[in-house]
PDB file of C-alpha atoms in Angstrom:
ATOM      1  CA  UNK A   1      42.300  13.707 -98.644  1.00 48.00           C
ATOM      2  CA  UNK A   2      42.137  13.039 -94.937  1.00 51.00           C
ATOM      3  CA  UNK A   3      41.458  15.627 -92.473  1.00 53.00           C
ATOM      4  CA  UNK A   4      43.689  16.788 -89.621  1.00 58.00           C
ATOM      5  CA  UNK A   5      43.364  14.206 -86.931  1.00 59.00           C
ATOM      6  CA  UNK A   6      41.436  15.429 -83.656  1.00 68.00           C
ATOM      7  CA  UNK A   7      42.868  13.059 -81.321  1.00 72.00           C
ATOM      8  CA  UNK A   8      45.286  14.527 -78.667  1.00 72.00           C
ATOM      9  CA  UNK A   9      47.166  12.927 -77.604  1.00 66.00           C
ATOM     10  CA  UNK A  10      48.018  11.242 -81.261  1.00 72.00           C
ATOM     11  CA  UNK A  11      48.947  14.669 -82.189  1.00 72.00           C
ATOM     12  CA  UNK A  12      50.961  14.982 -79.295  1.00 66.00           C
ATOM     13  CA  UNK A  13      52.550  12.149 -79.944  1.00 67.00           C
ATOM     14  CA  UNK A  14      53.038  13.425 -83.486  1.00 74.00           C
ATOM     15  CA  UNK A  15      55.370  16.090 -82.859  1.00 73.00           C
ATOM     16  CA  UNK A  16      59.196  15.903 -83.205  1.00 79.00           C
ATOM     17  CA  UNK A  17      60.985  15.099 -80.127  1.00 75.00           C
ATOM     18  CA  UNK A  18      62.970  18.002 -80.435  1.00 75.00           C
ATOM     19  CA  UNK A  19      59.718  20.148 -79.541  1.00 79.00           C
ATOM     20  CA  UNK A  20      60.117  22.282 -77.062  1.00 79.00           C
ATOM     21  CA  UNK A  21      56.223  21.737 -75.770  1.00 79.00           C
ATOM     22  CA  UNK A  22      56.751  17.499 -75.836  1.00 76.00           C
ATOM     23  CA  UNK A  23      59.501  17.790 -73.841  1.00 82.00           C
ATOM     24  CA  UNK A  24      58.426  19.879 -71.069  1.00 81.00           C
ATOM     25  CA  UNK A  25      55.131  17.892 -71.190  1.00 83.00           C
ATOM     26  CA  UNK A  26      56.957  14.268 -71.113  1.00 81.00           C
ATOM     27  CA  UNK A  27      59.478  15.431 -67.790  1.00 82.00           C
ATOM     28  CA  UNK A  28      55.970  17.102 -66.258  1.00 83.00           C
ATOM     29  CA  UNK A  29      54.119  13.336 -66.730  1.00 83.00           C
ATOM     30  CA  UNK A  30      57.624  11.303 -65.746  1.00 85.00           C
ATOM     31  CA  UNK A  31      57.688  13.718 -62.754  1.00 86.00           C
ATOM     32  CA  UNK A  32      53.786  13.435 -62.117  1.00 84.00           C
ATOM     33  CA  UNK A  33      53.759   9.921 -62.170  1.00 87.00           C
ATOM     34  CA  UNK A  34      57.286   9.166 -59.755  1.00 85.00           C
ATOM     35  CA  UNK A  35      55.155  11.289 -57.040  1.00 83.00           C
ATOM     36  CA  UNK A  36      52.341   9.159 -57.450  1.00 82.00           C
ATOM     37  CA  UNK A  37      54.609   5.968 -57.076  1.00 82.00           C
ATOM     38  CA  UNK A  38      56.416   7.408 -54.274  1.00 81.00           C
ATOM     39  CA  UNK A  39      53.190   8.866 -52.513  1.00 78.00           C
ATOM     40  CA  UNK A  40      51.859   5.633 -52.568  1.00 77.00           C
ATOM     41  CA  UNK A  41      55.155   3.721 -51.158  1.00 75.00           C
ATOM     42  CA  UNK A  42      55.106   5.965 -48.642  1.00 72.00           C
ATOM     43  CA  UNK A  43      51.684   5.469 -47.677  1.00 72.00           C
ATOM     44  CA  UNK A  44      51.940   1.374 -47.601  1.00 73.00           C
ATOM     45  CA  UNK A  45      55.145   0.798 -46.327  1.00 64.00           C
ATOM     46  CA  UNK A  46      54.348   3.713 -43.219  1.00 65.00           C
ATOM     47  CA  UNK A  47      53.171   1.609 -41.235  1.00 64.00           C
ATOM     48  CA  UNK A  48      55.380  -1.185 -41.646  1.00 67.00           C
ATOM     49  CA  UNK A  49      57.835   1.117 -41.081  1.00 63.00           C
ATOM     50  CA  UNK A  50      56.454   2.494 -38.122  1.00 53.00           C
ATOM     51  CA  UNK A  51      56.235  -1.167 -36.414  1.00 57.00           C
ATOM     52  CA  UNK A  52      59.701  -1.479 -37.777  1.00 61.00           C
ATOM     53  CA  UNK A  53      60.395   1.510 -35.419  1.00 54.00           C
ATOM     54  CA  UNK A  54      58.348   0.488 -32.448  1.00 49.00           C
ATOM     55  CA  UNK A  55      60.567  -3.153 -32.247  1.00 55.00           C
ATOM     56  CA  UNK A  56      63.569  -1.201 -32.600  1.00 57.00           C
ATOM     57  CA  UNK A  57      63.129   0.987 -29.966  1.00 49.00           C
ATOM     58  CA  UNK A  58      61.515  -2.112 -27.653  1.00 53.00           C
ATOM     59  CA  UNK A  59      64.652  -4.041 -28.371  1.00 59.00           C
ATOM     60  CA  UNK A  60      66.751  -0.760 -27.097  1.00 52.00           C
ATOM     61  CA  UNK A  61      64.756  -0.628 -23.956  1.00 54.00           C
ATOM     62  CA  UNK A  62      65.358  -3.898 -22.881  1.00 61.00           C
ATOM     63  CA  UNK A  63      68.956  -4.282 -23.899  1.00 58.00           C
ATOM     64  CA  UNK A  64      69.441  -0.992 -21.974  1.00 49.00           C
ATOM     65  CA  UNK A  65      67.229  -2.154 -18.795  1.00 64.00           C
ATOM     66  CA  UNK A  66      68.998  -6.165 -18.763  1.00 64.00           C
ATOM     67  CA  UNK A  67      72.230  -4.554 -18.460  1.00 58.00           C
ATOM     68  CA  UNK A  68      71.707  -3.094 -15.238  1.00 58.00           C
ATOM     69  CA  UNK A  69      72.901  -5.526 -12.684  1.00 58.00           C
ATOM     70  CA  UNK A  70      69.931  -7.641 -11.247  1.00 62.00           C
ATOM     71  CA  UNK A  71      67.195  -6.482 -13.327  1.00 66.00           C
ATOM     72  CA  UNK A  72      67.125  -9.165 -15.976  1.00 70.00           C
ATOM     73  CA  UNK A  73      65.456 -11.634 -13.595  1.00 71.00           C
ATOM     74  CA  UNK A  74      63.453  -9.163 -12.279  1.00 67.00           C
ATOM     75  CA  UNK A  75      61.832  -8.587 -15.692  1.00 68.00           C
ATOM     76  CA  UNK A  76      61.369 -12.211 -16.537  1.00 71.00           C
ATOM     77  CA  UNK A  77      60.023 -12.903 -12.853  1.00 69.00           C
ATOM     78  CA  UNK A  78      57.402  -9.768 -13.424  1.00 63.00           C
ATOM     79  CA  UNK A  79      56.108 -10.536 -17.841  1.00 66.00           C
ATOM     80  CA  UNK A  80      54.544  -7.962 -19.467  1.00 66.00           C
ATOM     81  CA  UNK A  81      55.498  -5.245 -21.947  1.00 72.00           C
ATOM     82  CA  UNK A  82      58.407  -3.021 -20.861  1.00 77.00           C
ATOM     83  CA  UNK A  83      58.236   0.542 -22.223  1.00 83.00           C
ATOM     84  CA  UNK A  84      60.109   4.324 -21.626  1.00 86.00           C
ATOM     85  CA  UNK A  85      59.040   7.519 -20.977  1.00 91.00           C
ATOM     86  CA  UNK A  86      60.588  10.794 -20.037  1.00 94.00           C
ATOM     87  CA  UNK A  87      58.416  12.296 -17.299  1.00 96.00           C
ATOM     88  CA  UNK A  88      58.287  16.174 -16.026  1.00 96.00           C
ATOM     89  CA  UNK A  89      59.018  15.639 -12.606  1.00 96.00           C
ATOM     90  CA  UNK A  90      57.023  18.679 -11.309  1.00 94.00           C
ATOM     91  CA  UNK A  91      53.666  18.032 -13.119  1.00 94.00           C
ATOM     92  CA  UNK A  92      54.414  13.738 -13.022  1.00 94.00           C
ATOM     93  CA  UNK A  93      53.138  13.289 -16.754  1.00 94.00           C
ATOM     94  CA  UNK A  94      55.317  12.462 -19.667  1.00 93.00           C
ATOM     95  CA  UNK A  95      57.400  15.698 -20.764  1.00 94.00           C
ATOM     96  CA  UNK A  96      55.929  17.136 -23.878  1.00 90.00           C
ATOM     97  CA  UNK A  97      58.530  18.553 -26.097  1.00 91.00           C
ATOM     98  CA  UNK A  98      61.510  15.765 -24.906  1.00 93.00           C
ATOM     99  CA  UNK A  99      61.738  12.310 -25.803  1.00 91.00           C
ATOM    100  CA  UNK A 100      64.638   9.547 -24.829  1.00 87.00           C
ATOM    101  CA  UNK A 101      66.828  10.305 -27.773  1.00 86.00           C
ATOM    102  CA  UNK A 102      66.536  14.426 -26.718  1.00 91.00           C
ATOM    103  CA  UNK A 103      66.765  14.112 -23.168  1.00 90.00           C
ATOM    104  CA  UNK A 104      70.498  14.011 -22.370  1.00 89.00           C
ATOM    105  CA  UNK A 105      70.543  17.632 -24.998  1.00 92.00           C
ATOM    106  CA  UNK A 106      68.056  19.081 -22.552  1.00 94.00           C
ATOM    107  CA  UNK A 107      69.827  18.494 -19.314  1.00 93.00           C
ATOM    108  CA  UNK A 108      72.885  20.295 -20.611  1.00 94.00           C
ATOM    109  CA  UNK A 109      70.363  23.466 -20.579  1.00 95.00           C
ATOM    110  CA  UNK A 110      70.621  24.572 -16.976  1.00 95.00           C
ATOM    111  CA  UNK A 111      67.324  26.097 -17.177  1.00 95.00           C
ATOM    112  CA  UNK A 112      66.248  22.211 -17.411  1.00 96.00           C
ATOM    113  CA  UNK A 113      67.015  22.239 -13.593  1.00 96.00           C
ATOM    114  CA  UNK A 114      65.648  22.798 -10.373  1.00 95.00           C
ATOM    115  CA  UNK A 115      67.680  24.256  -7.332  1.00 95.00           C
ATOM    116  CA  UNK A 116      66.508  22.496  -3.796  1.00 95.00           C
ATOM    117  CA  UNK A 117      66.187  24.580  -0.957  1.00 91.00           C
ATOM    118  CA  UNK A 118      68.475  23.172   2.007  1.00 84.00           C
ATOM    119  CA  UNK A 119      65.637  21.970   3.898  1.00 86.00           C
ATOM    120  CA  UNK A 120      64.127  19.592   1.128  1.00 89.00           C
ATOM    121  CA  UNK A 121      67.237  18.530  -0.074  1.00 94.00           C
ATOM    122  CA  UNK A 122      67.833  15.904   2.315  1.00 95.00           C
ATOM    123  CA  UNK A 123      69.270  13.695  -0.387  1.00 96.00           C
ATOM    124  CA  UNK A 124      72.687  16.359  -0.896  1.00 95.00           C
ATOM    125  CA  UNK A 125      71.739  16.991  -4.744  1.00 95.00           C
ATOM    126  CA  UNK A 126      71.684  20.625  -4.750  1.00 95.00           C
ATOM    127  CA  UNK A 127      70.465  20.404  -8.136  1.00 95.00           C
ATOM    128  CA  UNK A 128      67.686  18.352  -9.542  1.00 96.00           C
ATOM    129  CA  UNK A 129      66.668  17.412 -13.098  1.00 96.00           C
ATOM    130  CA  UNK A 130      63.430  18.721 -14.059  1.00 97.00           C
ATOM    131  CA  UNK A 131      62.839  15.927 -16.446  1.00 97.00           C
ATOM    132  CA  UNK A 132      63.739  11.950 -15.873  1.00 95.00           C
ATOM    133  CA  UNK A 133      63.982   8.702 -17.915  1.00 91.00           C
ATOM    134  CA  UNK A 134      61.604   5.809 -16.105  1.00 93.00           C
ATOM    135  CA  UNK A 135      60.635   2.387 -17.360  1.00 88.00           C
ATOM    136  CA  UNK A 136      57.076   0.787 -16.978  1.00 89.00           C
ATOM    137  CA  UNK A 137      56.157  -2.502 -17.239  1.00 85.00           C
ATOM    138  CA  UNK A 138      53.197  -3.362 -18.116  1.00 84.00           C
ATOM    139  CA  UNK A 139      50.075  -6.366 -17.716  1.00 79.00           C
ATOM    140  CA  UNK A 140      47.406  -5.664 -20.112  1.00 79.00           C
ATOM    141  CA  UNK A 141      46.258  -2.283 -19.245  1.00 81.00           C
ATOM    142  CA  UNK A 142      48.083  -2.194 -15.587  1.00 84.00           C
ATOM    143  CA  UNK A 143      51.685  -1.555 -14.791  1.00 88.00           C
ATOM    144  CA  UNK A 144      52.705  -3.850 -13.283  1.00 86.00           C
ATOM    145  CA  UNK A 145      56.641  -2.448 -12.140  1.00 87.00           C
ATOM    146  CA  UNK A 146      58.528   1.050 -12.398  1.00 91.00           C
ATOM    147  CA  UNK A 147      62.126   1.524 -13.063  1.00 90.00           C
ATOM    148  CA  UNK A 148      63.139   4.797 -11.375  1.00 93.00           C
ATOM    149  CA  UNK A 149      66.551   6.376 -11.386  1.00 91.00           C
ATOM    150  CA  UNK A 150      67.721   7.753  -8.282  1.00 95.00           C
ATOM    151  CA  UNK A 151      70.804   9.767  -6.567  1.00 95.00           C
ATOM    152  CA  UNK A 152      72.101  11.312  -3.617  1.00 96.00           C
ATOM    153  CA  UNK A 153      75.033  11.810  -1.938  1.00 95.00           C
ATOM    154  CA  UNK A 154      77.026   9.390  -0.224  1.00 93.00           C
ATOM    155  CA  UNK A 155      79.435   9.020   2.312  1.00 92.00           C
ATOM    156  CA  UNK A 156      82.698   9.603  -0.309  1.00 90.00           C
ATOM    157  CA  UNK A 157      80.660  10.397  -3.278  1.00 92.00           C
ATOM    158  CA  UNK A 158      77.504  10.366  -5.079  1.00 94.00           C
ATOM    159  CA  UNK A 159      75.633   7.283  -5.162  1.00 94.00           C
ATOM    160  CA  UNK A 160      73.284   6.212  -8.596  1.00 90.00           C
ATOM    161  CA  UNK A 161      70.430   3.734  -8.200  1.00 90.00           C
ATOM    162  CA  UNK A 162      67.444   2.148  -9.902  1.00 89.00           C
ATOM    163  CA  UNK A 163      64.539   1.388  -7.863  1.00 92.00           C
ATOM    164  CA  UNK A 164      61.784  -0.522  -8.917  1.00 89.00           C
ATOM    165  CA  UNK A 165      58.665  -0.654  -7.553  1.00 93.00           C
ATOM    166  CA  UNK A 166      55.424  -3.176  -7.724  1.00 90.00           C
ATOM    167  CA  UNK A 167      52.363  -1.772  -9.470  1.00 89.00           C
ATOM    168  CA  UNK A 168      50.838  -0.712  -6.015  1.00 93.00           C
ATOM    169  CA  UNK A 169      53.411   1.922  -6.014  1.00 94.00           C
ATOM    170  CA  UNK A 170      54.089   0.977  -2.093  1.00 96.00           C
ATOM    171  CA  UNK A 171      56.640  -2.123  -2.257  1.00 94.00           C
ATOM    172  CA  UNK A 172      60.120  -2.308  -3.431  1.00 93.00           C
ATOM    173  CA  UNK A 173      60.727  -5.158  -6.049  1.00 89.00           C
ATOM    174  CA  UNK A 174      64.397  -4.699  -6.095  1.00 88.00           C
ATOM    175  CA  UNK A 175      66.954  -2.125  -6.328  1.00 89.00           C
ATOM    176  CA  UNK A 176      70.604  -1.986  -8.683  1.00 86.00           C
ATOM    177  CA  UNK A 177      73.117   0.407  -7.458  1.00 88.00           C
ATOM    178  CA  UNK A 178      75.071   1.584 -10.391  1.00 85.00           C
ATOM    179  CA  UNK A 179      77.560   3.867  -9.206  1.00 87.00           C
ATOM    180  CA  UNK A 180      79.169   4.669  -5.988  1.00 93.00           C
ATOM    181  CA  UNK A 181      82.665   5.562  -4.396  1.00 91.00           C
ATOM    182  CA  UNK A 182      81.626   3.915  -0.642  1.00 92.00           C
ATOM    183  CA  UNK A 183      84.857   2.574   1.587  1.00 91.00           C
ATOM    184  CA  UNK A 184      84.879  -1.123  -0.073  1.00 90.00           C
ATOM    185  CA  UNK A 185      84.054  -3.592   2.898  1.00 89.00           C
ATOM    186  CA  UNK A 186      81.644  -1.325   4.507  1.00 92.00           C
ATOM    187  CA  UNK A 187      79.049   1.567   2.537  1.00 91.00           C
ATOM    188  CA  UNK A 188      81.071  -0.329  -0.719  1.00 92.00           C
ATOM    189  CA  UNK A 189      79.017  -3.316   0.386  1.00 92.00           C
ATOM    190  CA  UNK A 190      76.064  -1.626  -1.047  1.00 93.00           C
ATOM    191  CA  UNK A 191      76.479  -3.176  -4.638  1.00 88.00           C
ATOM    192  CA  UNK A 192      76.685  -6.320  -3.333  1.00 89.00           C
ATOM    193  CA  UNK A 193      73.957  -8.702  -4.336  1.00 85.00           C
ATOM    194  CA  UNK A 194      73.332 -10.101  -0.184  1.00 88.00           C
ATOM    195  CA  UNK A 195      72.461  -6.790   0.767  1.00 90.00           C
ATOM    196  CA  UNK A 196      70.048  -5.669  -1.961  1.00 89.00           C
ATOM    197  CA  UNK A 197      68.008  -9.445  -1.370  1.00 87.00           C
ATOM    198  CA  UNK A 198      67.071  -7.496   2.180  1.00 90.00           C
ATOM    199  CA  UNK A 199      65.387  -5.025  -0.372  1.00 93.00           C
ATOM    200  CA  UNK A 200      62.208  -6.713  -2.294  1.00 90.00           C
ATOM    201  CA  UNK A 201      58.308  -6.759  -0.374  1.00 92.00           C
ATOM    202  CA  UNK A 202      59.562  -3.906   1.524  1.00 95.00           C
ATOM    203  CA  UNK A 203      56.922  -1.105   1.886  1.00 96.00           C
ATOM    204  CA  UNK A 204      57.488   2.472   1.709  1.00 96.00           C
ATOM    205  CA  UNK A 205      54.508   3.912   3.187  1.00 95.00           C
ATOM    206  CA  UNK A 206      52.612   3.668   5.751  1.00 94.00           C
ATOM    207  CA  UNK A 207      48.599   3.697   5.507  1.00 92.00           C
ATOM    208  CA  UNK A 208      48.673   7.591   5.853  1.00 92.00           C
ATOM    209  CA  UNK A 209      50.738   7.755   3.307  1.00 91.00           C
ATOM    210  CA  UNK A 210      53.807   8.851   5.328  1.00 94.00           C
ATOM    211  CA  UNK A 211      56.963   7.668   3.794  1.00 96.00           C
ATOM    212  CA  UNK A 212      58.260   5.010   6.251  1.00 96.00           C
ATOM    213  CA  UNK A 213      61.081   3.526   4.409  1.00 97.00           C
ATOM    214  CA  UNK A 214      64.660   3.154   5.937  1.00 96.00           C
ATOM    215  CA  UNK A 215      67.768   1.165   6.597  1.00 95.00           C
ATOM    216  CA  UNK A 216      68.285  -0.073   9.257  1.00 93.00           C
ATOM    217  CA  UNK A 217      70.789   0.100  11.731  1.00 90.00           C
ATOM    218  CA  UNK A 218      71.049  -3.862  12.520  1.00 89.00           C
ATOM    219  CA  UNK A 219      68.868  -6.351  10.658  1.00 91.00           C
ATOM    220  CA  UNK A 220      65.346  -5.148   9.366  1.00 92.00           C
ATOM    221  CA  UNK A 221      62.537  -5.209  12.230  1.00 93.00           C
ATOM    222  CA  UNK A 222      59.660  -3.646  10.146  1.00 95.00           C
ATOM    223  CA  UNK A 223      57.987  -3.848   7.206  1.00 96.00           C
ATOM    224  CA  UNK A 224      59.351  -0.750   6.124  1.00 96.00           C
ATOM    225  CA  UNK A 225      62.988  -1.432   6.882  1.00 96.00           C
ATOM    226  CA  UNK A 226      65.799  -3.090   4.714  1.00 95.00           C
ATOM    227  CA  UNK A 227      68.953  -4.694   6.707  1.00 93.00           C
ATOM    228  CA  UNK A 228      71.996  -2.206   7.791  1.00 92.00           C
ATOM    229  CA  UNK A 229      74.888  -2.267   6.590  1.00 90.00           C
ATOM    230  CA  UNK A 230      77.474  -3.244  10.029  1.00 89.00           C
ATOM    231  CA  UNK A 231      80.316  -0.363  10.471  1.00 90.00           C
ATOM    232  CA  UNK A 232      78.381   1.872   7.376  1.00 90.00           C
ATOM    233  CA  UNK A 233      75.972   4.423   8.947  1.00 92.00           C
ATOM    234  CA  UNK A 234      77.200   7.304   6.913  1.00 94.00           C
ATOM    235  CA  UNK A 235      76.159   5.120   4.371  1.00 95.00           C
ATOM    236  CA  UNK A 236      73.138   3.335   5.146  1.00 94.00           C
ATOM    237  CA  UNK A 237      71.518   6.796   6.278  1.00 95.00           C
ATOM    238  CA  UNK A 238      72.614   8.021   2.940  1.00 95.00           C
ATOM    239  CA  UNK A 239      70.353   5.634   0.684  1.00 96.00           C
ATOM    240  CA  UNK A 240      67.752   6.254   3.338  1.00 96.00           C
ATOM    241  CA  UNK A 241      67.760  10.251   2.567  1.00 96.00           C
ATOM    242  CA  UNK A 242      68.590   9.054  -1.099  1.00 96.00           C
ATOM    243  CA  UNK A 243      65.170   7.019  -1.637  1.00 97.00           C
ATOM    244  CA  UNK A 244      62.685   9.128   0.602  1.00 97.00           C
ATOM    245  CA  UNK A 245      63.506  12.137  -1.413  1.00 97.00           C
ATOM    246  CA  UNK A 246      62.955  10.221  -4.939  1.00 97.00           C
ATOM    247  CA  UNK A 247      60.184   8.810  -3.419  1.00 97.00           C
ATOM    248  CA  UNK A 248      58.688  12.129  -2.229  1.00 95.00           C
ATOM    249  CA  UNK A 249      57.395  15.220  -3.572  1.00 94.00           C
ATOM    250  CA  UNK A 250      60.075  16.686  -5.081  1.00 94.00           C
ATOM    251  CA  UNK A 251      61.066  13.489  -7.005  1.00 96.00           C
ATOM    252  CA  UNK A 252      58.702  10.973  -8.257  1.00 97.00           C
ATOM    253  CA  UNK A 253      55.651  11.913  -5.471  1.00 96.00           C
ATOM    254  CA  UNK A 254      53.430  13.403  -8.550  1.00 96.00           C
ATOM    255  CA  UNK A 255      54.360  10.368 -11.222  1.00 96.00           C
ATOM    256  CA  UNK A 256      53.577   7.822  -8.515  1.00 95.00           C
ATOM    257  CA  UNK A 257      50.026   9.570  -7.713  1.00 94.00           C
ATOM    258  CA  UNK A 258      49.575   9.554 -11.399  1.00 94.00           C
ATOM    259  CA  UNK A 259      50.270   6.072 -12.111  1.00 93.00           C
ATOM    260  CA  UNK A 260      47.656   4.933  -9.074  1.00 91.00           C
ATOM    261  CA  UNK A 261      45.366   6.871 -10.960  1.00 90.00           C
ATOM    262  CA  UNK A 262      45.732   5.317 -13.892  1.00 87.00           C
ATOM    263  CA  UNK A 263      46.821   8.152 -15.801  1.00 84.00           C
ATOM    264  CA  UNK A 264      49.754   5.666 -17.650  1.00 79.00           C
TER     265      UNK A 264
END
């Protein structure tokens, strides 16, 4: 007569599928062995996924960054890798705890902005953001341009810019005005494409650092000065005040310290 067979697992297998015990044991191994599977999916296809991510988000930037008006031929003229970063505009490092897809959430906090005293506010914001969206591009280790965002207040209306500046952080590669409400035929003249070629190899400072820039009231004398705009003063001051203040210590004065220091 044969003994009772000490195997297991045969005498697991033994039992009647209606048993209770196999039953809970089988769904326990199924369920065991799924979170292996998936476990290990996850863990090969992460980073795939995560390049996956990276190109998306690349291909974003530079879709967003061709469609502003004059910037697509700046990019090709400059190469390199063109990235994003939201930057804390009081320390000039990347913001922490908001990202490109959060940032538009956190400027409809109020407590994400800044009021300007009348004296520093010679740009007529009133208000500025605490946090801003910029664009670096990038040779090898170096940056090589920045995309900055500006504003101010024009002669009918607020005025919306992007300046970009060469790696030294001193001279003006170009400049796309993306909204305004100037008198067309005079400050309205500001979108136009003759007046913004006045803008690149410009220099904003001086060698003590003082901001210099301006426009001028007739053609550019200095190497600090882009041409006027005839019959717009209101205007051409405007973009003056506009771009010293971004360019200054209560807008992009810490980022552009940090980024000659190599800190991005």
């Amino acid at each position: 007569m044969a003994g009772p067979d000490r195997n297991p697992w045969r005498r697991f297998l033994a039992l009647p599928n209606e048993s209770r015990t196999k039953t809970l044991i089988v769904a326990f191994l199924v369920s065991a062995i799924c979170a292996a599977l998936v476990s290990g999916a996850t863990v090969i296809l992460r980073p795939i996924q995560a390049a996956n991510r990276a190109a998306e988000q690349q291909a974003r930037i530079e879709s967003l960054v061709r469609g502003i008006p004059g910037m697509s031929a700046l990019l090709e003229q400059s190469g390199g890798t063109l990235s994003t970063v939201v930057v804390n505009l009081e320390t000039g490092r990347a913001a922490r705890d908001v990202t490109p897809e959060s940032l538009a959430a956190a400027l409809d906090d109020p407590g994400n902005w800044s009021a300007l005293d009348s004296g520093g506010d010679i740009a007529g914001l009133g208000h500025r953001p605490d946090f801003a969206q910029v664009f670096l591009l990038r040779e090898g280790d170096q940056v090589s341009l920045v995309l900055l965002p500006i504003a101010g207040q024009g002669y009918n209306g607020r005025i919306e810019a992007i300046l970009a500046l060469r790696g030294d952080m001193n001279t003006v590669a170009g400049i796309a005005v993306t909204r305004h409400s100037e008198t067309p035929g005079l400050g309205g003249r500001i979108d136009e494409a003759s007046w913004q070629s006045s803008w690149p190899g410009t220099e904003v400072r001086d060698s003590e650092g003082t901001i210099r820039f301006s426009v001028a009231r007739g053609p550019a004398s200095t190497s600090y000065e882009v041409d006027g705009i005839t019959g717009a003063t209101r205007t051409s001051n405007a973009v003056t005040r506009m771009v010293r203040f971004w360019l200054g210590p209560e807008g992009y004065g810490p980022l552009i310290e940090a980024i000659r220091r190599g800190e991005f």
